[in-house]
């Protein structure tokens, strides 16, 4: 039997055999639809295939993928090959079956009932516990057995993320990312929802629609204090200001161009840089991304005078080491928080660091006054660029009082 299935380009690698197949990303990407279609296709091609659709907790079939699988069976025109029952879907003409279960209902003994199954699809896999994953993996031991996972990431220490997106994923695993931009059939209603979050709530947009980790917490330094939107600097904007932060082997070397808007907000217009950028390549990259900076004053981290000297000798004469003072980091961060931020959509690193820059949290979950020295390269560069304005605000001029006495 031949099936014609419209498959988005990103999903083509999933058609190859692999022990582990994972798809992660934001909502409205079509991940679950692709997995359900692939499952139905596999059962059509093999009448004896046994498959299980798994969630960590499944109190009712209405919270399972059963309805989606049923919908795909109808849409693909293969209903005559299946017997859709109340709690499972059987394949006519063979011993094939698709069942729907919650992993929390299983023990080390009960999980053995799945030993003959050849496909296990974990839906909402971000909720799967480490214990459940350790129970499932050795149970899927039939020749050619595959474990599929689809999920919207929540935290980097979730079991499925550590397993399939960690430093050492299983050899041969197919792990793909899919977001709303990859869905060619996205309805206009969802596009409107996405546009709303993109403009008004960057944290929600990144987590829900792009599959970024959920970072919303009281520890976020710029939570609720920045917006991502396109802009053109006006004649009444103060600037531009340029700032640079020097990187190392694992940190980016950064150049930013920013402005102060009439309402006081700081607008980040352009960014340039990358991790592992050699000093002799820095000028070329900056000149390509922000050519106007080469003729301007650039305030840079003064901790690297040899780098500043090199750049000055190679055509970037306006670079100067920024004056620092005790508490300059804290003063700068508070100044930026008070002013608020507008980030141009092309500044991808600025958007990421605006979400992830945070205060330290102790083991009890208390947010501390100390700032984590991470995800801060853009904001260090912005602080350097605007250092004179920040210092003028945070270090008021000392007044001298003359006392007239009698001698």
GROMACS .gro file of N, CA and C in nm, residues 322-377:
model
  168
  322UNK      N    1   3.756   5.186   2.952
  322UNK     CA    2   3.654   5.257   3.028
  322UNK      C    3   3.698   5.274   3.173
  323UNK      N    4   3.661   5.386   3.232
  323UNK     CA    5   3.688   5.407   3.374
  323UNK      C    6   3.590   5.325   3.457
  324UNK      N    7   3.643   5.248   3.550
  324UNK     CA    8   3.559   5.168   3.639
  324UNK      C    9   3.567   5.227   3.780
  325UNK      N   10   3.471   5.194   3.862
  325UNK     CA   11   3.471   5.239   4.000
  325UNK      C   12   3.412   5.129   4.087
  326UNK      N   13   3.430   5.140   4.214
  326UNK     CA   14   3.378   5.039   4.305
  326UNK      C   15   3.225   5.034   4.294
  327UNK      N   16   3.175   4.913   4.265
  327UNK     CA   17   3.031   4.897   4.250
  327UNK      C   18   2.980   4.934   4.113
  328UNK      N   19   3.069   4.947   4.015
  328UNK     CA   20   3.025   4.991   3.882
  328UNK      C   21   2.932   4.890   3.815
  329UNK      N   22   2.954   4.761   3.840
  329UNK     CA   23   2.865   4.660   3.782
  329UNK      C   24   2.724   4.676   3.838
  330UNK      N   25   2.714   4.682   3.970
  330UNK     CA   26   2.583   4.694   4.034
  330UNK      C   27   2.514   4.826   3.996
  331UNK      N   28   2.593   4.934   3.992
  331UNK     CA   29   2.536   5.063   3.953
  331UNK      C   30   2.483   5.058   3.810
  332UNK      N   31   2.561   4.998   3.722
  332UNK     CA   32   2.520   4.991   3.582
  332UNK      C   33   2.396   4.907   3.561
  333UNK      N   34   2.392   4.792   3.626
  333UNK     CA   35   2.276   4.704   3.612
  333UNK      C   36   2.150   4.772   3.664
  334UNK      N   37   2.160   4.837   3.781
  334UNK     CA   38   2.044   4.904   3.837
  334UNK      C   39   2.000   5.020   3.748
  335UNK      N   40   2.095   5.090   3.690
  335UNK     CA   41   2.064   5.201   3.600
  335UNK      C   42   1.987   5.150   3.478
  336UNK      N   43   2.033   5.038   3.420
  336UNK     CA   44   1.966   4.981   3.304
  336UNK      C   45   1.826   4.928   3.340
  337UNK      N   46   1.815   4.868   3.458
  337UNK     CA   47   1.684   4.820   3.503
  337UNK      C   48   1.586   4.936   3.519
  338UNK      N   49   1.633   5.044   3.574
  338UNK     CA   50   1.547   5.159   3.596
  338UNK      C   51   1.504   5.223   3.464
  339UNK      N   52   1.597   5.232   3.370
  339UNK     CA   53   1.567   5.294   3.242
  339UNK      C   54   1.476   5.208   3.155
  340UNK      N   55   1.502   5.076   3.155
  340UNK     CA   56   1.431   4.986   3.065
  340UNK      C   57   1.505   4.972   2.933
  341UNK      N   58   1.478   4.864   2.860
  341UNK     CA   59   1.553   4.830   2.740
  341UNK      C   60   1.461   4.805   2.621
  342UNK      N   61   1.506   4.847   2.504
  342UNK     CA   62   1.443   4.813   2.377
  342UNK      C   63   1.550   4.745   2.292
  343UNK      N   64   1.522   4.624   2.247
  343UNK     CA   65   1.621   4.543   2.174
  343UNK      C   66   1.571   4.519   2.032
  344UNK      N   67   1.654   4.550   1.935
  344UNK     CA   68   1.617   4.524   1.796
  344UNK      C   69   1.615   4.373   1.772
  345UNK      N   70   1.519   4.321   1.694
  345UNK     CA   71   1.509   4.176   1.671
  345UNK      C   72   1.634   4.111   1.614
  346UNK      N   73   1.716   4.189   1.542
  346UNK     CA   74   1.837   4.127   1.485
  346UNK      C   75   1.942   4.097   1.592
  347UNK      N   76   1.927   4.154   1.711
  347UNK     CA   77   2.026   4.135   1.817
  347UNK      C   78   1.990   4.010   1.898
  348UNK      N   79   2.025   3.896   1.845
  348UNK     CA   80   1.985   3.768   1.904
  348UNK      C   81   2.052   3.743   2.038
  349UNK      N   82   2.180   3.777   2.050
  349UNK     CA   83   2.249   3.752   2.177
  349UNK      C   84   2.193   3.844   2.286
  350UNK      N   85   2.161   3.967   2.252
  350UNK     CA   86   2.103   4.059   2.350
  350UNK      C   87   1.970   4.005   2.402
  351UNK      N   88   1.890   3.948   2.315
  351UNK     CA   89   1.763   3.891   2.358
  351UNK      C   90   1.786   3.774   2.453
  352UNK      N   91   1.880   3.689   2.418
  352UNK     CA   92   1.909   3.573   2.502
  352UNK      C   93   1.959   3.617   2.639
  353UNK      N   94   2.055   3.709   2.641
  353UNK     CA   95   2.112   3.751   2.769
  353UNK      C   96   2.011   3.831   2.852
  354UNK      N   97   1.919   3.899   2.788
  354UNK     CA   98   1.816   3.971   2.863
  354UNK      C   99   1.728   3.873   2.940
  355UNK      N  100   1.710   3.754   2.884
  355UNK     CA  101   1.630   3.651   2.953
  355UNK      C  102   1.710   3.580   3.061
  356UNK      N  103   1.839   3.559   3.037
  356UNK     CA  104   1.917   3.470   3.123
  356UNK      C  105   2.005   3.540   3.227
  357UNK      N  106   2.030   3.668   3.212
  357UNK     CA  107   2.111   3.742   3.309
  357UNK      C  108   2.034   3.746   3.440
  358UNK      N  109   2.099   3.706   3.550
  358UNK     CA  110   2.023   3.690   3.673
  358UNK      C  111   2.106   3.712   3.798
  359UNK      N  112   2.032   3.727   3.907
  359UNK     CA  113   2.095   3.733   4.039
  359UNK      C  114   2.121   3.591   4.088
  360UNK      N  115   2.213   3.576   4.179
  360UNK     CA  116   2.242   3.446   4.237
  360UNK      C  117   2.127   3.401   4.327
  361UNK      N  118   2.109   3.270   4.336
  361UNK     CA  119   2.005   3.211   4.421
  361UNK      C  120   2.072   3.108   4.511
  362UNK      N  121   2.043   3.113   4.642
  362UNK     CA  122   2.104   3.015   4.732
  362UNK      C  123   2.027   2.884   4.729
  363UNK      N  124   2.074   2.783   4.803
  363UNK     CA  125   2.012   2.651   4.799
  363UNK      C  126   1.870   2.651   4.853
  364UNK      N  127   1.837   2.751   4.931
  364UNK     CA  128   1.701   2.760   4.984
  364UNK      C  129   1.607   2.828   4.886
  365UNK      N  130   1.661   2.873   4.773
  365UNK     CA  131   1.579   2.939   4.673
  365UNK      C  132   1.566   3.089   4.690
  366UNK      N  133   1.643   3.146   4.783
  366UNK     CA  134   1.637   3.290   4.806
  366UNK      C  135   1.719   3.363   4.699
  367UNK      N  136   1.660   3.469   4.644
  367UNK     CA  137   1.731   3.551   4.547
  367UNK      C  138   1.823   3.647   4.622
  368UNK      N  139   1.952   3.644   4.586
  368UNK     CA  140   2.051   3.725   4.655
  368UNK      C  141   2.077   3.856   4.580
  369UNK      N  142   2.144   3.948   4.645
  369UNK     CA  143   2.176   4.076   4.583
  369UNK      C  144   2.295   4.065   4.488
  370UNK      N  145   2.364   3.952   4.490
  370UNK     CA  146   2.482   3.932   4.406
  370UNK      C  147   2.440   3.893   4.264
  371UNK      N  148   2.515   3.941   4.167
  371UNK     CA  149   2.485   3.916   4.026
  371UNK      C  150   2.572   3.803   3.974
  372UNK      N  151   2.513   3.707   3.905
  372UNK     CA  152   2.590   3.598   3.847
  372UNK      C  153   2.678   3.652   3.734
  373UNK      N  154   2.801   3.605   3.731
  373UNK     CA  155   2.894   3.646   3.625
  373UNK      C  156   2.879   3.552   3.506
  374UNK      N  157   2.764   3.560   3.442
  374UNK     CA  158   2.735   3.474   3.327
  374UNK      C  159   2.623   3.539   3.245
  375UNK      N  160   2.620   3.508   3.115
  375UNK     CA  161   2.518   3.563   3.024
  375UNK      C  162   2.512   3.715   3.037
  376UNK      N  163   2.630   3.778   3.039
  376UNK     CA  164   2.635   3.921   3.067
  376UNK      C  165   2.723   3.999   2.970
  377UNK      N  166   2.766   3.937   2.861
  377UNK     CA  167   2.864   4.000   2.775
  377UNK      C  168   2.807   4.121   2.701
   0.00000   0.00000   0.00000
